[in-house]
Short mmCIF file of C-alpha atoms and ligand atoms in Angstrom, two decimals:
data_model
loop_
_atom_site.label_atom_id
_atom_site.label_comp_id
_atom_site.label_asym_id
_atom_site.label_seq_id
_atom_site.Cartn_x
_atom_site.Cartn_y
_atom_site.Cartn_z
CA MET A 1 -0.06 -0.02 -0.04
CA ASN A 2 1.43 3.40 -1.11
CA THR A 3 1.05 5.54 1.88
CA GLN A 4 1.91 8.75 -0.01
CA ILE A 5 -1.33 8.54 -2.13
CA ALA A 6 -3.31 7.92 1.19
CA GLU A 7 -1.62 10.96 2.53
CA ASN A 8 -2.28 13.24 -0.27
CA LEU A 9 -5.83 12.02 -0.35
CA GLU A 10 -6.44 13.07 3.26
CA GLN A 11 -4.78 16.48 2.68
CA VAL A 12 -7.22 16.88 -0.29
CA SER A 13 -10.30 15.89 1.75
CA SER A 14 -9.18 18.23 4.34
CA ARG A 15 -8.84 21.15 1.77
CA ILE A 16 -12.26 20.18 0.63
CA ASN A 17 -13.90 20.21 4.18
CA ALA A 18 -12.21 23.73 5.02
CA ALA A 19 -13.15 25.08 1.71
CA GLU A 20 -16.72 24.13 2.18
CA LYS A 21 -16.80 25.44 5.85
CA ALA A 22 -15.26 28.83 4.83
CA ALA A 23 -17.86 29.14 1.95
CA GLY A 24 -20.67 28.40 4.25
CA ARG A 25 -21.46 25.27 2.19
CA ILE A 26 -23.21 22.25 3.52
CA SER A 27 -20.29 19.74 4.89
CA GLY A 28 -19.76 16.90 2.50
CA ILE A 29 -21.67 18.61 -0.45
CA VAL A 30 -18.68 18.55 -2.70
CA GLN A 31 -17.89 15.13 -4.44
CA LEU A 32 -14.25 14.32 -4.85
CA ILE A 33 -13.31 12.70 -8.17
CA ALA A 34 -9.84 11.28 -8.69
CA VAL A 35 -8.68 11.85 -11.92
CA SER A 36 -6.36 8.96 -12.68
CA LYS A 37 -5.18 9.63 -16.38
CA THR A 38 -1.67 8.35 -16.99
CA ARG A 39 -1.62 6.44 -13.44
CA SER A 40 -1.27 2.78 -13.13
CA THR A 41 -4.16 0.43 -12.06
CA ILE A 42 -2.10 0.06 -8.83
CA GLU A 43 -2.20 3.75 -8.08
CA VAL A 44 -5.79 3.66 -8.70
CA ARG A 45 -6.34 0.88 -6.46
CA ASN A 46 -4.34 2.40 -3.74
CA ALA A 47 -6.29 5.51 -4.05
CA VAL A 48 -9.63 3.45 -3.81
CA THR A 49 -8.24 1.57 -0.76
CA ALA A 50 -7.60 4.87 0.78
CA GLY A 51 -11.11 5.89 0.41
CA ALA A 52 -11.56 7.39 -3.20
CA HIS A 53 -14.82 6.17 -4.70
CA HIS A 54 -15.23 8.33 -7.84
CA ILE A 55 -12.61 7.86 -10.39
CA GLY A 56 -12.19 10.21 -13.50
CA GLU A 57 -10.33 9.14 -16.69
CA ASN A 58 -9.68 11.12 -20.01
CA TYR A 59 -8.73 8.47 -22.48
CA LEU A 60 -11.00 5.67 -23.31
CA GLN A 61 -8.67 2.71 -23.91
CA GLU A 62 -6.49 3.52 -20.76
CA ALA A 63 -9.81 3.60 -18.61
CA LEU A 64 -11.07 0.25 -20.16
CA ASP A 65 -7.67 -1.45 -19.26
CA LYS A 66 -8.12 -0.26 -15.67
CA GLN A 67 -11.74 -1.11 -15.31
CA ALA A 68 -11.03 -4.71 -16.55
CA ALA A 69 -8.33 -4.96 -13.75
CA LEU A 70 -10.33 -3.32 -10.95
CA THR A 71 -13.66 -5.36 -11.18
CA ASP A 72 -13.39 -6.56 -7.82
CA ILE A 73 -13.73 -3.19 -6.02
CA ASP A 74 -16.65 -0.70 -6.13
CA ILE A 75 -15.90 2.31 -8.26
CA ILE A 76 -18.05 5.20 -9.82
CA TRP A 77 -16.45 5.91 -13.12
CA HIS A 78 -16.47 9.28 -14.81
CA PHE A 79 -15.38 10.13 -18.46
CA ILE A 80 -14.03 13.48 -18.53
CA GLY A 81 -12.18 13.72 -21.77
CA PRO A 82 -12.91 14.74 -25.46
CA ILE A 83 -15.46 12.30 -26.99
CA GLN A 84 -14.82 11.02 -30.56
CA SER A 85 -18.12 9.79 -32.10
CA ASN A 86 -16.86 6.48 -33.12
CA LYS A 87 -16.26 5.87 -29.27
CA THR A 88 -19.67 6.78 -27.98
CA HIS A 89 -21.03 3.13 -27.62
CA THR A 90 -18.20 2.15 -25.46
CA ILE A 91 -18.50 5.33 -23.44
CA ALA A 92 -22.23 5.04 -22.95
CA ASN A 93 -21.87 1.62 -21.34
CA HIS A 94 -18.70 1.72 -19.50
CA PHE A 95 -19.21 4.93 -17.23
CA ASP A 96 -21.65 6.08 -14.67
CA TRP A 97 -20.95 9.70 -15.57
CA VAL A 98 -19.79 11.73 -18.54
CA HIS A 99 -18.58 15.43 -18.01
CA SER A 100 -17.62 16.36 -21.39
CA ILE A 101 -20.55 16.62 -23.69
CA ASP A 102 -20.45 19.73 -25.79
CA ARG A 103 -22.74 18.90 -28.93
CA LEU A 104 -25.80 17.35 -29.60
CA LYS A 105 -24.67 14.61 -31.85
CA ILE A 106 -22.59 13.27 -29.22
CA ALA A 107 -25.47 13.44 -26.62
CA ARG A 108 -27.55 11.90 -29.10
CA ARG A 109 -25.18 8.90 -29.86
CA LEU A 110 -24.70 8.38 -26.17
CA ASN A 111 -28.50 8.38 -25.48
CA ASP A 112 -29.02 5.79 -28.47
CA GLN A 113 -26.24 3.62 -27.65
CA ARG A 114 -26.73 3.09 -23.83
CA ASP A 115 -27.92 -0.29 -23.27
CA ALA A 116 -31.69 -0.42 -22.44
CA ASP A 117 -31.32 -2.44 -19.29
CA LYS A 118 -29.05 0.32 -17.66
CA THR A 119 -30.34 3.39 -15.76
CA PRO A 120 -29.98 6.68 -17.68
CA ILE A 121 -26.32 7.74 -17.71
CA ASN A 122 -25.52 11.09 -15.76
CA VAL A 123 -24.18 13.70 -17.96
CA CYS A 124 -22.74 17.24 -17.70
CA ILE A 125 -22.35 19.72 -20.52
CA GLN A 126 -18.83 21.01 -20.84
CA VAL A 127 -18.88 24.92 -21.23
CA ASN A 128 -15.82 26.81 -22.92
CA ILE A 129 -16.18 29.31 -19.96
CA SER A 130 -12.76 31.26 -20.73
CA ASN A 131 -13.90 31.43 -24.31
CA GLU A 132 -10.63 29.92 -25.63
CA GLU A 133 -10.55 29.26 -29.36
CA THR A 134 -8.98 25.83 -29.32
CA LYS A 135 -10.65 24.47 -26.39
CA SER A 136 -13.58 21.83 -26.15
CA GLY A 137 -16.95 22.99 -24.62
CA ILE A 138 -20.08 25.08 -25.90
CA SER A 139 -20.25 28.69 -25.59
CA LEU A 140 -22.41 30.21 -23.03
CA ASN A 141 -24.76 31.69 -25.98
CA GLU A 142 -25.56 28.06 -27.15
CA LEU A 143 -25.84 26.58 -23.88
CA PRO A 144 -29.58 27.03 -23.12
CA GLY A 145 -30.43 25.47 -26.61
CA LEU A 146 -28.18 22.55 -26.01
CA ALA A 147 -29.13 21.91 -22.43
CA ALA A 148 -33.06 22.08 -23.54
CA GLN A 149 -32.36 19.44 -26.13
CA ILE A 150 -30.18 17.03 -24.02
CA ASN A 151 -32.85 17.12 -21.27
CA GLU A 152 -35.39 15.60 -23.84
CA LEU A 153 -33.01 12.46 -24.23
CA PRO A 154 -34.46 9.63 -22.01
CA ASN A 155 -31.31 7.61 -21.60
CA LEU A 156 -29.24 10.53 -20.38
CA ASN A 157 -29.72 12.23 -16.90
CA LEU A 158 -28.64 15.95 -17.42
CA ARG A 159 -26.93 16.93 -13.97
CA GLY A 160 -25.26 19.88 -14.79
CA LEU A 161 -22.10 21.87 -16.21
CA MET A 162 -18.39 21.09 -16.46
CA ALA A 163 -15.70 23.65 -17.25
CA ILE A 164 -11.86 23.63 -17.46
CA PRO A 165 -11.06 27.30 -17.07
CA ALA A 166 -8.12 28.77 -18.94
CA PRO A 167 -5.09 27.83 -16.61
CA GLU A 168 -2.84 30.86 -17.35
CA GLN A 169 -5.23 33.63 -15.92
CA SER A 170 -5.24 35.74 -12.87
CA ALA A 171 -7.20 34.64 -9.66
CA ALA A 172 -9.54 37.43 -10.57
CA ALA A 173 -10.26 36.10 -14.12
CA LEU A 174 -10.67 32.57 -12.80
CA SER A 175 -12.95 33.64 -10.05
CA ALA A 176 -15.26 35.32 -12.42
CA ASP A 177 -15.04 32.20 -14.79
CA PHE A 178 -16.25 30.12 -11.79
CA ALA A 179 -19.13 32.71 -10.86
CA ARG A 180 -20.29 32.46 -14.54
CA MET A 181 -20.67 28.83 -14.19
CA GLN A 182 -22.76 29.12 -11.12
CA HIS A 183 -24.81 31.92 -12.92
CA SER A 184 -25.74 29.98 -15.92
CA LEU A 185 -26.66 26.90 -13.77
CA ASP A 186 -28.98 29.22 -11.95
CA GLU A 187 -30.43 30.42 -15.20
CA LEU A 188 -31.09 26.94 -16.62
CA ASN A 189 -32.81 25.95 -13.36
CA GLN A 190 -34.98 29.27 -13.35
CA SER A 191 -35.85 28.17 -17.03
CA GLY A 192 -37.23 25.06 -15.86
CA LEU A 193 -34.43 22.42 -15.63
CA THR A 194 -33.46 20.77 -12.47
CA LEU A 195 -29.53 20.66 -12.49
CA ASP A 196 -27.65 19.89 -9.28
CA THR A 197 -24.02 19.62 -10.35
CA LEU A 198 -21.22 21.88 -11.22
CA SER A 199 -18.13 20.03 -12.11
CA MET A 200 -15.20 22.52 -11.57
CA GLY A 201 -12.07 23.10 -9.59
CA MET A 202 -8.95 21.15 -9.91
CA SER A 203 -5.66 20.51 -7.72
CA GLY A 204 -4.82 24.32 -7.91
CA ASP A 205 -7.97 26.10 -7.55
CA ILE A 206 -10.28 23.61 -5.54
CA GLU A 207 -10.89 26.50 -2.79
CA MET A 208 -11.91 28.87 -5.44
CA ALA A 209 -14.31 26.53 -7.16
CA ILE A 210 -15.90 25.61 -3.90
CA ALA A 211 -16.37 29.17 -2.87
CA ALA A 212 -18.17 29.71 -6.26
CA GLY A 213 -20.46 26.68 -5.93
CA SER A 214 -18.80 23.75 -7.34
CA THR A 215 -20.21 20.25 -6.36
CA MET A 216 -17.61 17.97 -7.83
CA VAL A 217 -13.94 18.61 -7.95
CA ARG A 218 -11.82 16.78 -10.13
CA VAL A 219 -8.18 16.19 -8.65
CA GLY A 220 -5.35 14.51 -10.12
CA THR A 221 -1.94 15.98 -9.10
CA ALA A 222 -2.56 16.65 -5.49
CA ILE A 223 -3.67 13.06 -5.24
CA PHE A 224 -1.25 11.04 -7.25
CA GLY A 225 1.85 13.46 -7.63
CA PRO A 226 3.18 15.11 -10.77
CA ARG A 227 1.89 13.22 -14.01
CA ASN A 228 3.87 10.88 -16.16
CA LYS A 229 3.69 11.17 -19.98
CA PRO A 230 0.18 10.37 -21.35
CA GLN A 231 0.00 6.93 -23.13
CA ALA A 232 0.02 7.04 -26.79
C1 PLP B 1 -6.24 16.25 -15.66
C2 PLP B 1 -7.48 16.78 -15.37
C3 PLP B 1 -8.01 17.10 -14.32
C4 PLP B 1 -7.04 17.14 -12.94
O1 PLP B 1 -6.15 18.12 -13.05
P1 PLP B 1 -5.02 18.35 -11.70
O2 PLP B 1 -4.59 19.64 -12.12
O3 PLP B 1 -3.95 17.22 -11.95
O4 PLP B 1 -5.64 18.22 -10.64
C5 PLP B 1 -9.28 17.39 -14.12
N1 PLP B 1 -10.20 17.49 -14.99
C6 PLP B 1 -9.78 17.26 -16.19
C7 PLP B 1 -10.71 17.40 -17.43
C8 PLP B 1 -8.56 16.90 -16.53
O5 PLP B 1 -8.06 16.48 -17.95
#
Protein backbone atom coordinates (compact mmCIF):
# COMPACT_ATOMS: atom_id res chain seq x y z
CA MET A 1 0.00 0.00 0.00
CA ASN A 2 1.41 3.33 -1.09
CA THR A 3 1.04 5.65 1.90
CA GLN A 4 1.84 8.77 -0.15
CA ILE A 5 -1.42 8.50 -2.08
CA ALA A 6 -3.34 7.94 1.17
CA GLU A 7 -1.69 10.99 2.76
CA ASN A 8 -2.36 13.13 -0.28
CA LEU A 9 -5.97 12.01 -0.39
CA GLU A 10 -6.42 12.95 3.25
CA GLN A 11 -4.94 16.39 2.57
CA VAL A 12 -7.24 16.95 -0.39
CA SER A 13 -10.25 15.89 1.70
CA SER A 14 -9.21 18.37 4.40
CA ARG A 15 -8.91 21.13 1.80
CA ILE A 16 -12.42 20.32 0.55
CA ASN A 17 -13.86 20.28 4.09
CA ALA A 18 -12.16 23.56 4.99
CA ALA A 19 -13.33 25.20 1.75
CA GLU A 20 -16.91 24.05 2.34
CA LYS A 21 -16.79 25.52 5.82
CA ALA A 22 -15.19 28.79 4.71
CA ALA A 23 -17.81 29.24 2.00
CA GLY A 24 -20.73 28.38 4.29
CA ARG A 25 -21.55 25.34 2.16
CA ILE A 26 -23.14 22.17 3.55
CA SER A 27 -20.45 19.84 4.88
CA GLY A 28 -19.93 16.91 2.50
CA ILE A 29 -21.78 18.54 -0.43
CA VAL A 30 -18.68 18.54 -2.66
CA GLN A 31 -17.82 15.21 -4.26
CA LEU A 32 -14.19 14.40 -4.93
CA ILE A 33 -13.32 12.76 -8.25
CA ALA A 34 -9.80 11.32 -8.31
CA VAL A 35 -8.49 11.93 -11.84
CA SER A 36 -6.22 9.04 -12.78
CA LYS A 37 -5.18 9.69 -16.39
CA THR A 38 -1.68 8.29 -17.01
CA ARG A 39 -1.70 6.56 -13.58
CA SER A 40 -1.31 2.85 -13.20
CA THR A 41 -4.01 0.44 -12.12
CA ILE A 42 -2.11 -0.04 -8.87
CA GLU A 43 -2.19 3.69 -8.15
CA VAL A 44 -5.95 3.74 -8.74
CA ARG A 45 -6.39 0.73 -6.45
CA ASN A 46 -4.34 2.48 -3.75
CA ALA A 47 -6.50 5.58 -4.01
CA VAL A 48 -9.70 3.55 -3.72
CA THR A 49 -8.32 1.59 -0.77
CA ALA A 50 -7.52 4.94 0.85
CA GLY A 51 -11.11 6.09 0.44
CA ALA A 52 -11.61 7.46 -3.08
CA HIS A 53 -14.83 6.22 -4.61
CA HIS A 54 -15.17 8.28 -7.80
CA ILE A 55 -12.51 7.88 -10.50
CA GLY A 56 -12.18 10.19 -13.53
CA GLU A 57 -10.50 9.16 -16.79
CA ASN A 58 -9.74 11.12 -19.99
CA TYR A 59 -8.64 8.41 -22.41
CA LEU A 60 -11.02 5.60 -23.24
CA GLN A 61 -8.64 2.70 -23.88
CA GLU A 62 -6.63 3.51 -20.78
CA ALA A 63 -9.84 3.59 -18.74
CA LEU A 64 -11.07 0.26 -20.14
CA ASP A 65 -7.78 -1.45 -19.25
CA LYS A 66 -8.02 -0.22 -15.65
CA GLN A 67 -11.72 -1.10 -15.37
CA ALA A 68 -10.97 -4.66 -16.50
CA ALA A 69 -8.30 -4.98 -13.80
CA LEU A 70 -10.43 -3.44 -11.02
CA THR A 71 -13.72 -5.32 -11.26
CA ASP A 72 -13.30 -6.57 -7.68
CA ILE A 73 -13.70 -3.10 -6.15
CA ASP A 74 -16.61 -0.69 -6.18
CA ILE A 75 -15.85 2.40 -8.29
CA ILE A 76 -18.04 5.09 -9.83
CA TRP A 77 -16.42 5.84 -13.20
CA HIS A 78 -16.46 9.33 -14.75
CA PHE A 79 -15.46 10.06 -18.34
CA ILE A 80 -14.00 13.58 -18.47
CA GLY A 81 -12.04 13.69 -21.77
CA PRO A 82 -12.87 14.74 -25.33
CA ILE A 83 -15.37 12.37 -27.00
CA GLN A 84 -14.95 11.07 -30.56
CA SER A 85 -18.17 9.89 -32.12
CA ASN A 86 -16.81 6.42 -32.94
CA LYS A 87 -16.25 5.88 -29.19
CA THR A 88 -19.71 6.78 -27.94
CA HIS A 89 -21.05 3.22 -27.77
CA THR A 90 -18.27 2.12 -25.44
CA ILE A 91 -18.39 5.30 -23.36
CA ALA A 92 -22.17 5.03 -22.99
CA ASN A 93 -21.88 1.57 -21.45
CA HIS A 94 -18.67 1.73 -19.40
CA PHE A 95 -19.19 4.86 -17.34
CA ASP A 96 -21.60 6.14 -14.69
CA TRP A 97 -20.99 9.78 -15.58
CA VAL A 98 -19.87 11.71 -18.69
CA HIS A 99 -18.76 15.31 -18.02
CA SER A 100 -17.57 16.36 -21.44
CA ILE A 101 -20.58 16.59 -23.75
CA ASP A 102 -20.39 19.70 -25.88
CA ARG A 103 -22.55 18.95 -28.90
CA LEU A 104 -25.93 17.42 -29.63
CA LYS A 105 -24.61 14.76 -31.99
CA ILE A 106 -22.54 13.19 -29.21
CA ALA A 107 -25.40 13.44 -26.73
CA ARG A 108 -27.78 11.72 -29.15
CA ARG A 109 -25.32 8.91 -29.83
CA LEU A 110 -24.73 8.30 -26.12
CA ASN A 111 -28.50 8.29 -25.60
CA ASP A 112 -29.18 5.90 -28.48
CA GLN A 113 -26.32 3.56 -27.60
CA ARG A 114 -26.82 3.24 -23.83
CA ASP A 115 -27.99 -0.34 -23.18
CA ALA A 116 -31.73 -0.50 -22.56
CA ASP A 117 -31.34 -2.42 -19.31
CA LYS A 118 -29.16 0.27 -17.72
CA THR A 119 -30.37 3.33 -15.82
CA PRO A 120 -29.86 6.67 -17.62
CA ILE A 121 -26.24 7.81 -17.65
CA ASN A 122 -25.44 10.99 -15.68
CA VAL A 123 -24.12 13.75 -17.92
CA CYS A 124 -22.78 17.29 -17.73
CA ILE A 125 -22.41 19.78 -20.54
CA GLN A 126 -18.86 21.10 -20.92
CA VAL A 127 -18.79 24.90 -21.20
CA ASN A 128 -15.91 26.79 -22.80
CA ILE A 129 -16.06 29.27 -19.95
CA SER A 130 -12.86 31.18 -20.74
CA ASN A 131 -13.81 31.46 -24.43
CA GLU A 132 -10.63 29.79 -25.62
CA GLU A 133 -10.61 29.34 -29.37
CA THR A 134 -9.03 25.91 -29.46
CA LYS A 135 -10.78 24.41 -26.46
CA SER A 136 -13.62 21.94 -26.15
CA GLY A 137 -16.88 23.10 -24.68
CA ILE A 138 -19.93 24.96 -25.88
CA SER A 139 -20.20 28.74 -25.66
CA LEU A 140 -22.53 30.31 -23.09
CA ASN A 141 -24.72 31.65 -25.94
CA GLU A 142 -25.42 28.16 -27.23
CA LEU A 143 -25.78 26.54 -23.81
CA PRO A 144 -29.52 27.04 -23.16
CA GLY A 145 -30.49 25.48 -26.50
CA LEU A 146 -28.23 22.47 -26.08
CA ALA A 147 -29.31 21.93 -22.47
CA ALA A 148 -32.99 21.96 -23.44
CA GLN A 149 -32.39 19.38 -26.18
CA ILE A 150 -30.25 17.08 -24.04
CA ASN A 151 -32.82 17.29 -21.25
CA GLU A 152 -35.31 15.56 -23.59
CA LEU A 153 -33.11 12.50 -24.17
CA PRO A 154 -34.52 9.63 -22.05
CA ASN A 155 -31.32 7.64 -21.55
CA LEU A 156 -29.33 10.66 -20.39
CA ASN A 157 -29.80 12.25 -16.98
CA LEU A 158 -28.63 15.83 -17.44
CA ARG A 159 -27.11 16.76 -14.07
CA GLY A 160 -25.28 20.03 -14.74
CA LEU A 161 -22.26 21.79 -16.16
CA MET A 162 -18.52 21.18 -16.33
CA ALA A 163 -15.66 23.56 -17.12
CA ILE A 164 -11.89 23.64 -17.43
CA PRO A 165 -11.05 27.35 -17.16
CA ALA A 166 -7.98 28.69 -18.96
CA PRO A 167 -5.05 27.89 -16.68
CA GLU A 168 -2.92 30.97 -17.35
CA GLN A 169 -5.17 33.64 -15.95
CA SER A 170 -5.30 35.82 -12.86
CA ALA A 171 -7.13 34.72 -9.75
CA ALA A 172 -9.73 37.40 -10.43
CA ALA A 173 -10.38 36.15 -13.97
CA LEU A 174 -10.56 32.54 -12.78
CA SER A 175 -12.97 33.49 -10.04
CA ALA A 176 -15.12 35.33 -12.61
CA ASP A 177 -15.18 32.19 -14.80
CA PHE A 178 -16.38 30.07 -11.85
CA ALA A 179 -19.01 32.67 -10.96
CA ARG A 180 -20.33 32.64 -14.55
CA MET A 181 -20.71 28.86 -14.28
CA GLN A 182 -22.84 29.15 -11.14
CA HIS A 183 -24.88 31.92 -12.77
CA SER A 184 -25.47 29.81 -15.89
CA LEU A 185 -26.61 26.85 -13.80
CA ASP A 186 -29.03 29.13 -11.91
CA GLU A 187 -30.42 30.47 -15.18
CA LEU A 188 -31.00 26.98 -16.57
CA ASN A 189 -32.80 26.01 -13.38
CA GLN A 190 -34.94 29.15 -13.55
CA SER A 191 -35.89 28.13 -17.09
CA GLY A 192 -37.33 24.88 -15.76
CA LEU A 193 -34.45 22.40 -15.64
CA THR A 194 -33.46 20.71 -12.37
CA LEU A 195 -29.67 20.59 -12.40
CA ASP A 196 -27.66 19.90 -9.25
CA THR A 197 -24.07 19.56 -10.47
CA LEU A 198 -21.23 21.99 -11.10
CA SER A 199 -18.11 20.02 -12.05
CA MET A 200 -15.29 22.52 -11.58
CA GLY A 201 -12.10 22.86 -9.59
CA MET A 202 -8.79 20.98 -9.99
CA SER A 203 -5.67 20.57 -7.82
CA GLY A 204 -4.71 24.24 -7.94
CA ASP A 205 -8.10 25.88 -7.50
CA ILE A 206 -10.23 23.60 -5.32
CA GLU A 207 -10.93 26.37 -2.79
CA MET A 208 -11.92 28.99 -5.35
CA ALA A 209 -14.21 26.56 -7.17
CA ILE A 210 -15.95 25.51 -3.95
CA ALA A 211 -16.42 29.14 -2.92
CA ALA A 212 -18.15 29.65 -6.28
CA GLY A 213 -20.55 26.72 -5.86
CA SER A 214 -18.74 23.67 -7.23
CA THR A 215 -20.30 20.32 -6.29
CA MET A 216 -17.64 18.09 -7.91
CA VAL A 217 -13.92 18.76 -7.92
CA ARG A 218 -11.72 16.77 -10.32
CA VAL A 219 -8.31 16.30 -8.70
CA GLY A 220 -5.30 14.53 -10.18
CA THR A 221 -1.88 15.92 -9.27
CA ALA A 222 -2.70 16.71 -5.63
CA ILE A 223 -3.61 13.02 -5.09
CA PHE A 224 -1.23 11.12 -7.37
CA GLY A 225 1.72 13.54 -7.65
CA PRO A 226 3.16 15.02 -10.87
CA ARG A 227 1.87 13.32 -14.01
CA ASN A 228 3.74 10.86 -16.18
CA LYS A 229 3.71 11.29 -19.94
CA PRO A 230 0.29 10.40 -21.43
CA GLN A 231 0.06 7.00 -23.09
CA ALA A 232 0.18 7.07 -26.87
C1 LIG B 1 -6.20 16.20 -15.70
C2 LIG B 1 -7.56 16.75 -15.45
C3 LIG B 1 -7.97 17.15 -14.17
C4 LIG B 1 -7.06 17.11 -12.96
O1 LIG B 1 -6.10 18.11 -13.04
P1 LIG B 1 -5.02 18.31 -11.86
O2 LIG B 1 -4.53 19.68 -12.07
O3 LIG B 1 -3.99 17.25 -12.04
O4 LIG B 1 -5.75 18.18 -10.57
C5 LIG B 1 -9.27 17.60 -14.02
N1 LIG B 1 -10.13 17.68 -15.06
C6 LIG B 1 -9.77 17.31 -16.30
C7 LIG B 1 -10.77 17.40 -17.40
C8 LIG B 1 -8.49 16.83 -16.54
O5 LIG B 1 -8.14 16.48 -17.78
